[in-house]
Amino acid sequence: MSRKSILAILVILLLVTASLLGLPRMVRRIEEQTESAPVVVTCTPDPFLSGE
Amino acid sequence: MKLWLKQTLITLFVVLLSVSLCLYFFVARETKSLLERACIAGNHETALFAGHLSTLNRESSVSSDSDPVVRQALLQYTFDNHARLLSSGSTAWSLALDGQYLSNASLYHPLSVLPFPEEAESASMILRKSNTPVLISARRLDVLNLTAVIYRSADISDTYAHIDELTRLAQLALLGCLLLCLLLLPAVLRRTLRPLRKLTEITEKIAGGEYDLRSGLQAGDEVGDLSRSFDHMAETVQQKISDLEETSRRRELLLGALTHEMKTPMTAILGFSGSLLSMPLSEKERMEAAYEINEAARRTDRLSRKMMQLISLQENPATLKSTVGAGELLDKVRQTLIPAAEEKKITLKAEAFTDTLTGDPDLLFSLLSNLTDNALKASPESTEITLTARRENSSQILSVADHGSGIPADHLALVTEPFYRVDKARSRKLGGAGLGLSLCQMIARTHDGTLQIESEPDKGTTVSMIWPGEEEAE
């Protein structure tokens, strides 16, 4: 097998490995971003509190 | 690198990159969506609870200006009753008033984790406690002239497990895609490229000498086009090789025949010159020997001249378009050969039915001379030879007709071969080398024409050169 073939196979393996390992890391990052800050809503009309 | 491997690797790279990007986009969107849905569900449940508690404003007998302790007690009592019904293993409720818990069933201290701003209506937050994801939702509650905050603490491990499951599925999909590509791509590509391998095999076989092989692939794609072009090329190459082999064979035959023809006069020259040098001869014998040497030398000269003409025509087959006077051409040939004709009392008759002919004057003269010379050799005494020039439609015809011995039918196809003679002994005696008709055929081919021979034994022969030419202007 030529040097180019080996290089191409290594690139593909690298791509697959990066994709497989990167996916959980990306999910973890989204979760951390969601966890880092509270979501506060102000002045929202609330149908349940307008019973007076 | 083999083409199938190159194509496999390129396709694999493109497919994996595309699938990875799609999966990343999908998983990221789903993760955000699941977390948002969990928060919305928490907020919604908190709002519902707050809605239930706010009914105290109109349904309870305690008025808004009653003792605050009574109002707080009623609120706490109502909250506890409802919270008991709504609580589950993963959800707990808390009620805070003025920064203090009125009631708290949560283990996650929501009051300290999610401080509630005074102006806020609702708030939510996801946090991790002992590696457990917890969603804290808070809602402002204005009831019985009190401003309280309801907290909902929910374990959302299910949502996170769902996200993890989604991630694992995406990883499996990527691996599956990789395996599927590895299994299918080489097989499909090798099958697609099979015609090219067949073409390569056939090319090697043709290079090895099997010129009649063809690929015969009938596909309608680019490989089919390549195959058809290849077959056409192989056809052309085979034809060229066949032509070259034929030319080579003819040259070998010509050389062999020439060597053989040269032997006869050389033998005579060597024999008679040897006799002159080594034997005491009388004056008459010496003259005879000198005459024979001279005759042999003349034959060799004639032979070499005709050979030169033949070779020259083979190497420079140019088609010439000069205009030649037909009557002048016939007369010139007639005048040249009248002495030879008179020796046998033969009448040479020239009939020109056209004014002009198109062609090379020297070659046409050579053709007519050779044909007339052959006719003179073949004709008995006191006969007539007719030289004719005419046009028929878009063809020009020069012909020589005699009343000689004729050519047997089985010799007709061979008389134009170099050194071929019907009657070898008689022809050699008359000084013929068997090159005349070969030369005439060459001249005919040079003019893009043909040499037509019609003959009947003991009745005569008519040899005509027919070649294309524009009709004569009126």
Short mmCIF file of C-alpha atoms in Angstrom, two decimals:
data_model
loop_
_atom_site.label_atom_id
_atom_site.label_comp_id
_atom_site.label_asym_id
_atom_site.label_seq_id
_atom_site.Cartn_x
_atom_site.Cartn_y
_atom_site.Cartn_z
CA MET A 1 0.00 0.00 0.00
CA SER A 2 1.36 3.40 -0.95
CA ARG A 3 2.22 6.23 1.44
CA LYS A 4 -0.71 8.28 0.14
CA SER A 5 -3.17 5.45 0.91
CA ILE A 6 -1.88 5.12 4.47
CA LEU A 7 -2.11 8.88 4.95
CA ALA A 8 -5.69 8.95 3.60
CA ILE A 9 -6.73 6.07 5.89
CA LEU A 10 -5.17 7.84 8.89
CA VAL A 11 -7.06 11.04 8.05
CA ILE A 12 -10.36 9.09 7.89
CA LEU A 13 -9.63 7.32 11.18
CA LEU A 14 -8.82 10.68 12.75
CA LEU A 15 -12.11 12.10 11.49
CA VAL A 16 -14.10 9.17 12.88
CA THR A 17 -12.32 9.28 16.26
CA ALA A 18 -12.76 13.03 16.55
CA SER A 19 -16.44 12.71 15.69
CA LEU A 20 -17.05 9.88 18.16
CA LEU A 21 -15.24 11.57 21.03
CA GLY A 22 -16.37 15.09 20.18
CA LEU A 23 -20.08 14.31 20.26
CA PRO A 24 -20.36 13.70 24.08
CA ARG A 25 -18.08 16.66 24.72
CA MET A 26 -20.35 18.91 22.68
CA VAL A 27 -23.41 17.64 24.56
CA ARG A 28 -21.68 18.20 27.91
CA ARG A 29 -20.82 21.75 26.86
CA ILE A 30 -24.46 22.51 25.96
CA GLU A 31 -25.57 21.11 29.32
CA GLU A 32 -22.99 23.23 31.16
CA GLN A 33 -24.09 26.34 29.27
CA THR A 34 -27.69 25.65 30.29
CA GLU A 35 -26.70 25.02 33.91
CA SER A 36 -24.46 28.06 34.29
CA ALA A 37 -27.17 30.75 34.34
CA PRO A 38 -30.71 30.92 35.78
CA VAL A 39 -33.55 31.86 33.45
CA VAL A 40 -35.59 34.67 34.94
CA VAL A 41 -38.88 35.87 33.44
CA THR A 42 -40.34 39.20 34.49
CA CYS A 43 -43.79 40.72 33.93
CA THR A 44 -45.32 37.66 32.40
CA PRO A 45 -49.11 37.76 32.33
CA ASP A 46 -50.23 34.77 34.35
CA PRO A 47 -53.73 33.45 33.74
CA PHE A 48 -53.68 31.46 37.00
CA LEU A 49 -53.06 34.53 39.17
CA SER A 50 -55.80 36.67 37.66
CA GLY A 51 -58.59 35.01 39.60
CA GLU A 52 -59.36 37.92 41.92
CA MET B 1 -2.88 3.98 -5.46
CA LYS B 2 -5.55 1.94 -7.25
CA LEU B 3 -8.49 3.90 -8.60
CA TRP B 4 -11.08 1.90 -6.63
CA LEU B 5 -9.15 2.51 -3.38
CA LYS B 6 -8.77 6.20 -4.14
CA GLN B 7 -12.48 6.54 -4.90
CA THR B 8 -13.38 4.53 -1.78
CA LEU B 9 -11.27 6.74 0.48
CA ILE B 10 -12.53 9.99 -1.04
CA THR B 11 -16.19 8.89 -0.84
CA LEU B 12 -15.68 7.58 2.69
CA PHE B 13 -14.18 10.88 3.79
CA VAL B 14 -16.99 12.94 2.24
CA VAL B 15 -19.75 10.65 3.58
CA LEU B 16 -18.30 10.51 7.11
CA LEU B 17 -17.76 14.27 7.21
CA SER B 18 -21.34 14.91 6.05
CA VAL B 19 -22.83 12.35 8.45
CA SER B 20 -20.76 13.73 11.36
CA LEU B 21 -21.88 17.30 10.68
CA CYS B 22 -25.54 16.22 10.39
CA LEU B 23 -25.33 14.20 13.63
CA TYR B 24 -23.65 17.09 15.48
CA PHE B 25 -26.36 19.47 14.33
CA PHE B 26 -29.14 17.01 15.22
CA VAL B 27 -27.78 16.06 18.66
CA ALA B 28 -27.08 19.70 19.62
CA ARG B 29 -30.60 20.74 18.59
CA GLU B 30 -32.22 17.80 20.42
CA THR B 31 -30.17 18.41 23.60
CA LYS B 32 -31.22 22.06 23.74
CA SER B 33 -34.80 21.12 22.94
CA LEU B 34 -34.98 18.45 25.68
CA LEU B 35 -33.55 20.80 28.32
CA GLU B 36 -35.92 23.58 27.25
CA ARG B 37 -38.89 21.22 27.37
CA ALA B 38 -37.90 20.10 30.89
CA CYS B 39 -37.75 23.76 32.02
CA ILE B 40 -41.08 24.60 30.34
CA ALA B 41 -42.71 21.56 31.97
CA GLY B 42 -41.34 22.63 35.40
CA ASN B 43 -42.52 26.23 34.94
CA HIS B 44 -45.90 25.05 33.76
CA GLU B 45 -46.40 22.80 36.79
CA THR B 46 -45.31 25.60 39.14
CA ALA B 47 -47.72 28.01 37.45
CA LEU B 48 -50.57 25.50 37.84
CA PHE B 49 -49.80 25.13 41.56
CA ALA B 50 -49.66 28.88 41.97
CA GLY B 51 -53.01 29.10 40.17
CA HIS B 52 -54.56 26.67 42.64
CA LEU B 53 -53.25 28.63 45.62
CA SER B 54 -54.43 31.97 44.24
CA THR B 55 -58.04 30.76 44.51
CA LEU B 56 -57.69 31.50 48.24
CA ASN B 57 -58.24 35.16 47.38
CA ARG B 58 -61.87 34.56 46.60
CA GLU B 59 -62.74 31.27 48.21
CA SER B 60 -61.40 31.65 51.76
CA SER B 61 -63.26 33.40 54.54
CA VAL B 62 -60.05 35.14 55.67
CA SER B 63 -59.93 38.66 54.26
CA SER B 64 -56.82 40.44 53.00
CA ASP B 65 -56.73 42.75 56.01
CA SER B 66 -56.91 39.96 58.60
CA ASP B 67 -54.07 39.19 60.98
CA PRO B 68 -50.91 38.30 58.97
CA VAL B 69 -50.24 35.30 61.20
CA VAL B 70 -53.69 33.89 60.33
CA ARG B 71 -53.16 34.54 56.63
CA GLN B 72 -49.70 32.92 56.68
CA ALA B 73 -51.09 29.91 58.57
CA LEU B 74 -53.91 29.48 56.04
CA LEU B 75 -51.47 29.77 53.12
CA GLN B 76 -49.06 27.27 54.67
CA TYR B 77 -51.89 24.85 55.44
CA THR B 78 -53.30 25.05 51.91
CA PHE B 79 -49.81 24.74 50.36
CA ASP B 80 -48.90 21.66 52.45
CA ASN B 81 -52.16 19.93 51.52
CA HIS B 82 -51.67 20.55 47.82
CA ALA B 83 -47.88 19.79 47.90
CA ARG B 84 -48.52 16.40 49.47
CA LEU B 85 -50.77 15.52 46.53
CA LEU B 86 -48.40 16.87 43.86
CA SER B 87 -45.09 15.57 45.29
CA SER B 88 -43.53 12.44 43.86
CA GLY B 89 -40.19 10.64 44.23
CA SER B 90 -38.44 13.12 41.94
CA THR B 91 -40.36 16.32 42.69
CA ALA B 92 -40.46 18.34 45.91
CA TRP B 93 -42.19 21.69 46.69
CA SER B 94 -41.15 24.60 48.90
CA LEU B 95 -42.87 27.84 49.87
CA ALA B 96 -40.90 30.93 50.90
CA LEU B 97 -42.10 34.21 52.34
CA ASP B 98 -39.87 37.22 52.96
CA GLY B 99 -36.71 35.11 52.38
CA GLN B 100 -37.81 32.45 54.88
CA TYR B 101 -39.25 29.02 54.26
CA LEU B 102 -42.88 28.63 55.24
CA SER B 103 -42.65 25.04 54.09
CA ASN B 104 -39.79 23.05 52.53
CA ALA B 105 -39.79 19.45 51.34
CA SER B 106 -36.78 19.81 49.03
CA LEU B 107 -33.29 18.54 49.82
CA TYR B 108 -31.67 21.07 47.46
CA HIS B 109 -32.28 24.36 49.41
CA PRO B 110 -33.91 26.19 46.50
CA LEU B 111 -34.05 29.50 48.35
CA SER B 112 -30.27 29.72 48.54
CA VAL B 113 -29.68 28.20 45.10
CA LEU B 114 -32.12 30.36 43.14
CA PRO B 115 -32.53 33.82 44.76
CA PHE B 116 -35.78 35.23 43.40
CA PRO B 117 -35.65 38.90 42.29
CA GLU B 118 -38.47 41.08 43.57
CA GLU B 119 -39.63 42.14 40.12
CA ALA B 120 -39.52 38.60 38.63
CA GLU B 121 -42.61 36.56 37.77
CA SER B 122 -40.85 33.25 37.39
CA ALA B 123 -37.36 31.77 37.26
CA SER B 124 -35.78 28.42 36.61
CA MET B 125 -32.31 26.88 36.84
CA ILE B 126 -30.63 23.55 36.30
CA LEU B 127 -27.91 22.59 38.74
CA ARG B 128 -26.02 19.53 39.81
CA LYS B 129 -26.13 18.24 43.32
CA SER B 130 -24.05 15.13 44.03
CA ASN B 131 -23.85 14.60 40.27
CA THR B 132 -27.66 14.60 40.03
CA PRO B 133 -29.19 17.11 37.63
CA VAL B 134 -31.90 19.11 39.39
CA LEU B 135 -34.31 21.61 37.87
CA ILE B 136 -35.41 24.34 40.27
CA SER B 137 -38.47 26.28 39.09
CA ALA B 138 -39.79 29.30 41.05
CA ARG B 139 -43.01 31.30 40.77
CA ARG B 140 -44.15 34.49 42.45
CA LEU B 141 -47.47 34.10 44.29
CA ASP B 142 -49.60 37.10 45.38
CA VAL B 143 -52.31 35.80 47.64
CA LEU B 144 -54.16 37.09 50.79
CA ASN B 145 -52.13 40.27 50.51
CA LEU B 146 -48.92 38.27 50.90
CA THR B 147 -46.10 37.91 48.31
CA ALA B 148 -44.66 34.44 48.45
CA VAL B 149 -42.51 32.30 46.11
CA ILE B 150 -43.26 28.70 45.21
CA TYR B 151 -40.27 26.52 44.46
CA ARG B 152 -40.36 23.23 42.61
CA SER B 153 -37.24 20.99 42.80
CA ALA B 154 -37.26 18.13 40.26
CA ASP B 155 -34.68 15.47 39.52
CA ILE B 156 -34.25 15.51 35.72
CA SER B 157 -31.89 12.52 35.44
CA ASP B 158 -34.36 11.01 32.95
CA THR B 159 -33.86 13.92 30.57
CA TYR B 160 -30.08 13.63 30.88
CA ALA B 161 -30.28 9.87 30.38
CA HIS B 162 -32.34 10.54 27.27
CA ILE B 163 -29.66 12.94 26.00
CA ASP B 164 -26.92 10.37 26.75
CA GLU B 165 -28.92 7.72 24.90
CA LEU B 166 -29.28 10.07 21.94
CA THR B 167 -25.51 10.70 21.94
CA ARG B 168 -24.78 6.97 22.03
CA LEU B 169 -27.21 6.39 19.17
CA ALA B 170 -25.49 9.11 17.13
CA GLN B 171 -22.10 7.49 17.80
CA LEU B 172 -23.50 4.10 16.77
CA ALA B 173 -25.00 5.66 13.63
CA LEU B 174 -21.59 7.07 12.72
CA LEU B 175 -19.88 3.73 13.31
CA GLY B 176 -22.63 1.95 11.35
CA CYS B 177 -22.18 4.38 8.50
CA LEU B 178 -18.42 3.74 8.54
CA LEU B 179 -18.90 -0.04 8.48
CA LEU B 180 -21.57 0.14 5.78
CA CYS B 181 -19.33 2.33 3.61
CA LEU B 182 -16.37 0.01 4.17
CA LEU B 183 -18.44 -2.99 3.14
CA LEU B 184 -20.37 -1.52 0.23
CA LEU B 185 -18.09 1.10 -1.35
CA PRO B 186 -15.20 -1.19 -2.38
CA ALA B 187 -17.63 -3.78 -3.77
CA VAL B 188 -19.67 -1.22 -5.71
CA LEU B 189 -16.63 0.64 -7.00
CA ARG B 190 -14.81 -2.55 -8.02
CA ARG B 191 -17.92 -3.62 -9.90
CA THR B 192 -18.18 -0.20 -11.56
CA LEU B 193 -14.53 -0.29 -12.58
CA ARG B 194 -14.66 -3.90 -13.84
CA PRO B 195 -14.92 -2.77 -17.50
CA LEU B 196 -11.70 -0.78 -17.06
CA ARG B 197 -9.92 -3.90 -15.76
CA LYS B 198 -11.21 -5.81 -18.77
CA LEU B 199 -9.93 -3.06 -21.05
CA THR B 200 -6.52 -3.26 -19.35
CA GLU B 201 -6.39 -7.04 -19.84
CA ILE B 202 -7.33 -6.69 -23.50
CA THR B 203 -4.75 -3.93 -23.98
CA GLU B 204 -2.05 -6.22 -22.58
CA LYS B 205 -3.17 -9.08 -24.82
CA ILE B 206 -3.20 -6.81 -27.88
CA ALA B 207 0.28 -5.58 -26.93
CA GLY B 208 1.22 -9.27 -26.80
CA GLY B 209 0.17 -9.74 -30.43
CA GLU B 210 -3.52 -10.73 -30.29
CA TYR B 211 -4.61 -7.91 -32.58
CA ASP B 212 -8.06 -9.33 -33.35
CA LEU B 213 -9.26 -8.95 -29.72
CA ARG B 214 -11.97 -6.36 -28.90
CA SER B 215 -13.50 -5.26 -25.58
CA GLY B 216 -17.08 -5.36 -26.93
CA LEU B 217 -18.47 -3.43 -23.92
CA GLN B 218 -21.85 -1.90 -24.73
CA ALA B 219 -22.45 0.30 -21.65
CA GLY B 220 -24.06 3.68 -22.26
CA ASP B 221 -21.78 5.55 -19.85
CA GLU B 222 -18.30 7.07 -20.18
CA VAL B 223 -16.68 3.64 -19.81
CA GLY B 224 -18.80 2.46 -22.76
CA ASP B 225 -17.59 5.46 -24.81
CA LEU B 226 -14.00 4.66 -23.85
CA SER B 227 -14.53 1.03 -24.81
CA ARG B 228 -15.94 1.94 -28.21
CA SER B 229 -13.06 4.36 -28.86
CA PHE B 230 -10.63 1.67 -27.77
CA ASP B 231 -12.17 -0.90 -30.12
CA HIS B 232 -12.04 1.60 -32.97
CA MET B 233 -8.38 2.28 -32.19
CA ALA B 234 -7.65 -1.47 -32.06
CA GLU B 235 -9.40 -1.89 -35.43
CA THR B 236 -7.28 0.89 -36.96
CA VAL B 237 -4.07 -0.46 -35.42
CA GLN B 238 -4.85 -3.97 -36.69
CA GLN B 239 -5.52 -2.60 -40.19
CA LYS B 240 -2.28 -0.60 -40.14
CA ILE B 241 -0.29 -3.58 -38.91
CA SER B 242 -1.89 -5.75 -41.57
CA ASP B 243 -1.00 -3.16 -44.23
CA LEU B 244 2.56 -2.92 -42.94
CA GLU B 245 2.92 -6.71 -42.93
CA GLU B 246 1.55 -6.87 -46.47
CA THR B 247 3.93 -4.11 -47.58
CA SER B 248 6.82 -5.88 -45.90
CA ARG B 249 5.85 -9.19 -47.51
CA ARG B 250 5.63 -7.55 -50.92
CA ARG B 251 9.02 -5.90 -50.47
CA GLU B 252 10.57 -9.22 -49.46
CA LEU B 253 9.04 -10.87 -52.50
CA LEU B 254 10.19 -8.00 -54.69
CA LEU B 255 13.72 -8.21 -53.32
CA GLY B 256 13.79 -11.97 -53.75
CA ALA B 257 12.49 -11.72 -57.30
CA LEU B 258 14.89 -8.88 -58.12
CA THR B 259 17.84 -10.92 -56.86
CA HIS B 260 16.67 -13.84 -58.94
CA GLU B 261 16.19 -11.68 -62.02
CA MET B 262 19.63 -10.13 -61.62
CA LYS B 263 21.23 -13.55 -61.54
CA THR B 264 20.42 -14.42 -65.15
CA PRO B 265 22.13 -11.43 -66.82
CA MET B 266 24.97 -11.55 -64.29
CA THR B 267 25.55 -15.22 -65.08
CA ALA B 268 25.70 -14.36 -68.79
CA ILE B 269 28.06 -11.42 -68.17
CA LEU B 270 30.34 -13.49 -65.92
CA GLY B 271 30.30 -16.47 -68.30
CA PHE B 272 31.02 -14.57 -71.50
CA SER B 273 33.54 -12.20 -69.91
CA GLY B 274 35.32 -15.27 -68.40
CA SER B 275 35.46 -16.88 -71.83
CA LEU B 276 36.87 -13.68 -73.32
CA LEU B 277 39.55 -13.53 -70.66
CA SER B 278 40.57 -17.15 -70.43
CA MET B 279 39.91 -18.80 -73.76
CA PRO B 280 41.49 -18.22 -77.19
CA LEU B 281 38.44 -17.18 -79.29
CA SER B 282 38.02 -16.34 -82.92
CA GLU B 283 36.96 -12.83 -83.95
CA LYS B 284 33.39 -14.02 -84.58
CA GLU B 285 33.20 -15.74 -81.18
CA ARG B 286 34.54 -12.64 -79.44
CA MET B 287 31.89 -10.51 -81.14
CA GLU B 288 29.18 -12.94 -80.09
CA ALA B 289 30.47 -12.91 -76.50
CA ALA B 290 30.61 -9.10 -76.49
CA TYR B 291 27.06 -8.96 -77.93
CA GLU B 292 25.73 -11.27 -75.21
CA ILE B 293 27.48 -9.22 -72.50
CA ASN B 294 25.94 -6.07 -73.98
CA GLU B 295 22.46 -7.63 -74.08
CA ALA B 296 22.75 -8.80 -70.46
CA ALA B 297 23.92 -5.34 -69.38
CA ARG B 298 20.96 -3.71 -71.22
CA ARG B 299 18.52 -6.06 -69.49
CA THR B 300 20.05 -5.21 -66.13
CA ASP B 301 19.73 -1.52 -66.98
CA ARG B 302 16.06 -1.87 -67.99
CA LEU B 303 15.39 -3.84 -64.84
CA SER B 304 16.99 -1.25 -62.58
CA ARG B 305 15.11 1.62 -64.33
CA LYS B 306 11.72 -0.03 -63.83
CA MET B 307 12.58 -0.90 -60.26
CA MET B 308 13.47 2.75 -59.64
CA GLN B 309 10.12 3.83 -61.09
CA LEU B 310 8.25 1.31 -58.96
CA ILE B 311 10.02 2.36 -55.76
CA SER B 312 9.54 6.03 -56.59
CA LEU B 313 5.78 5.51 -57.08
CA GLN B 314 5.47 3.49 -53.88
CA GLU B 315 7.20 6.17 -51.84
CA ASN B 316 5.59 9.25 -53.47
CA PRO B 317 2.03 8.34 -54.37
CA ALA B 318 1.02 11.89 -55.32
CA THR B 319 -2.09 12.51 -57.41
CA LEU B 320 -1.30 14.96 -60.12
CA LYS B 321 -3.86 17.10 -61.95
CA SER B 322 -2.05 18.34 -65.06
CA THR B 323 -3.98 18.60 -68.30
CA VAL B 324 -2.59 16.37 -71.03
CA GLY B 325 -3.50 16.50 -74.74
CA ALA B 326 -4.97 13.06 -75.44
CA GLY B 327 -4.12 12.97 -79.18
CA GLU B 328 -0.55 14.20 -78.55
CA LEU B 329 -0.01 11.59 -75.87
CA LEU B 330 -1.17 8.73 -78.09
CA ASP B 331 0.91 9.98 -81.04
CA LYS B 332 4.01 10.31 -78.89
CA VAL B 333 3.69 6.71 -77.71
CA ARG B 334 2.94 5.53 -81.22
CA GLN B 335 5.98 7.32 -82.67
CA THR B 336 8.22 5.85 -79.97
CA LEU B 337 7.13 2.29 -80.65
CA ILE B 338 6.68 2.37 -84.45
CA PRO B 339 10.19 0.92 -85.11
CA ALA B 340 9.46 -2.08 -82.87
CA ALA B 341 6.02 -2.50 -84.44
CA GLU B 342 7.41 -2.35 -87.97
CA GLU B 343 9.77 -5.22 -87.20
CA LYS B 344 6.68 -7.43 -86.74
CA LYS B 345 4.62 -5.61 -89.37
CA ILE B 346 2.13 -4.62 -86.71
CA THR B 347 -0.11 -1.60 -87.24
CA LEU B 348 -0.30 0.84 -84.32
CA LYS B 349 -3.59 2.70 -84.37
CA ALA B 350 -4.29 5.72 -82.09
CA GLU B 351 -7.88 6.86 -81.45
CA ALA B 352 -8.49 9.89 -79.21
CA PHE B 353 -12.21 10.50 -78.45
CA THR B 354 -11.41 13.33 -76.09
CA ASP B 355 -9.20 16.39 -76.40
CA THR B 356 -7.67 16.35 -72.97
CA LEU B 357 -7.00 14.07 -70.03
CA THR B 358 -6.14 14.95 -66.45
CA GLY B 359 -3.08 13.33 -64.87
CA ASP B 360 0.68 13.22 -64.84
CA PRO B 361 1.98 13.32 -68.49
CA ASP B 362 5.11 11.28 -67.80
CA LEU B 363 3.26 8.60 -65.85
CA LEU B 364 0.52 8.35 -68.48
CA PHE B 365 3.21 8.06 -71.19
CA SER B 366 4.97 5.37 -69.17
CA LEU B 367 1.69 3.49 -68.72
CA LEU B 368 0.83 3.56 -72.42
CA SER B 369 4.42 2.63 -73.43
CA ASN B 370 4.45 -0.37 -71.13
CA LEU B 371 1.01 -1.58 -72.21
CA THR B 372 1.87 -1.14 -75.91
CA ASP B 373 5.24 -2.84 -75.40
CA ASN B 374 3.47 -5.80 -73.78
CA ALA B 375 0.94 -5.87 -76.61
CA LEU B 376 3.74 -5.89 -79.22
CA LYS B 377 5.44 -8.81 -77.45
CA ALA B 378 2.17 -10.76 -77.23
CA SER B 379 0.90 -10.02 -80.79
CA PRO B 380 1.70 -12.17 -83.78
CA GLU B 381 2.97 -10.55 -87.02
CA SER B 382 0.69 -8.46 -89.24
CA THR B 383 -1.91 -7.68 -86.61
CA GLU B 384 -3.25 -4.42 -85.22
CA ILE B 385 -2.86 -2.73 -81.84
CA THR B 386 -5.28 0.06 -80.92
CA LEU B 387 -4.49 2.82 -78.40
CA THR B 388 -7.63 4.63 -77.22
CA ALA B 389 -8.28 7.69 -75.02
CA ARG B 390 -11.87 8.56 -74.04
CA ARG B 391 -14.15 9.82 -71.30
CA GLU B 392 -17.23 8.12 -69.92
CA ASN B 393 -19.34 10.19 -67.49
CA SER B 394 -16.87 11.31 -64.85
CA SER B 395 -14.24 8.71 -65.72
CA GLN B 396 -11.22 8.89 -68.02
CA ILE B 397 -10.08 5.79 -69.86
CA LEU B 398 -6.80 4.95 -71.59
CA SER B 399 -6.72 1.51 -73.17
CA VAL B 400 -4.51 -0.67 -75.37
CA ALA B 401 -6.13 -3.55 -77.28
CA ASP B 402 -4.25 -6.25 -79.16
CA HIS B 403 -5.09 -9.46 -81.02
CA GLY B 404 -2.36 -11.51 -79.42
CA SER B 405 -2.11 -14.76 -77.53
CA GLY B 406 -4.20 -13.49 -74.57
CA ILE B 407 -3.89 -14.33 -70.89
CA PRO B 408 -5.44 -17.48 -69.39
CA ALA B 409 -8.17 -16.72 -66.87
CA ASP B 410 -6.28 -18.27 -63.94
CA HIS B 411 -3.34 -15.91 -64.54
CA LEU B 412 -5.38 -12.72 -64.77
CA ALA B 413 -5.37 -11.97 -61.05
CA LEU B 414 -1.60 -12.45 -60.78
CA VAL B 415 -0.22 -10.61 -63.80
CA THR B 416 0.08 -7.34 -61.90
CA GLU B 417 2.36 -8.94 -59.26
CA PRO B 418 6.02 -7.87 -59.70
CA PHE B 419 8.10 -10.32 -61.76
CA TYR B 420 5.09 -12.45 -62.57
CA ARG B 421 5.16 -13.77 -66.14
CA VAL B 422 2.61 -15.97 -67.87
CA ASP B 423 5.19 -17.56 -70.20
CA LYS B 424 8.52 -17.21 -68.38
CA ALA B 425 10.74 -18.55 -71.17
CA ARG B 426 9.18 -16.44 -73.92
CA SER B 427 9.03 -13.30 -71.79
CA ARG B 428 12.70 -13.53 -70.79
CA LYS B 429 13.68 -14.20 -74.38
CA LEU B 430 11.86 -11.03 -75.39
CA GLY B 431 13.62 -9.04 -72.67
CA GLY B 432 10.68 -8.77 -70.25
CA ALA B 433 11.19 -8.67 -66.50
CA GLY B 434 7.56 -9.01 -65.40
CA LEU B 435 7.46 -5.48 -63.99
CA GLY B 436 5.49 -3.68 -66.72
CA LEU B 437 1.96 -4.40 -65.49
CA SER B 438 3.02 -3.86 -61.84
CA LEU B 439 4.23 -0.43 -62.83
CA CYS B 440 0.98 0.23 -64.73
CA GLN B 441 -1.08 -0.73 -61.72
CA MET B 442 1.00 1.58 -59.53
CA ILE B 443 0.40 4.42 -62.00
CA ALA B 444 -3.35 3.69 -61.95
CA ARG B 445 -3.40 3.73 -58.12
CA THR B 446 -1.43 6.99 -58.09
CA HIS B 447 -4.26 8.51 -60.15
CA ASP B 448 -6.89 7.01 -57.77
CA GLY B 449 -7.89 4.70 -60.59
CA THR B 450 -7.88 1.00 -61.46
CA LEU B 451 -6.25 -1.21 -64.07
CA GLN B 452 -8.80 -3.37 -65.85
CA ILE B 453 -7.63 -6.38 -67.87
CA GLU B 454 -9.98 -8.19 -70.26
CA SER B 455 -8.50 -11.11 -72.13
CA GLU B 456 -9.44 -14.20 -74.08
CA PRO B 457 -6.73 -16.71 -74.96
CA ASP B 458 -5.79 -16.62 -78.71
CA LYS B 459 -8.16 -13.69 -79.31
CA GLY B 460 -6.48 -10.78 -77.63
CA THR B 461 -6.21 -8.59 -74.58
CA THR B 462 -7.51 -5.14 -73.71
CA VAL B 463 -5.86 -3.38 -70.77
CA SER B 464 -7.50 -0.15 -69.59
CA MET B 465 -6.67 2.38 -66.95
CA ILE B 466 -9.85 3.99 -65.60
CA TRP B 467 -9.50 6.94 -63.30
CA PRO B 468 -11.74 9.81 -62.13
CA GLY B 469 -11.72 13.17 -63.87
CA GLU B 470 -14.09 16.04 -64.44
CA GLU B 471 -16.16 15.96 -67.63
CA GLU B 472 -14.68 17.84 -70.54
CA ALA B 473 -16.07 21.31 -71.09
CA GLU B 474 -18.11 21.69 -74.32
#
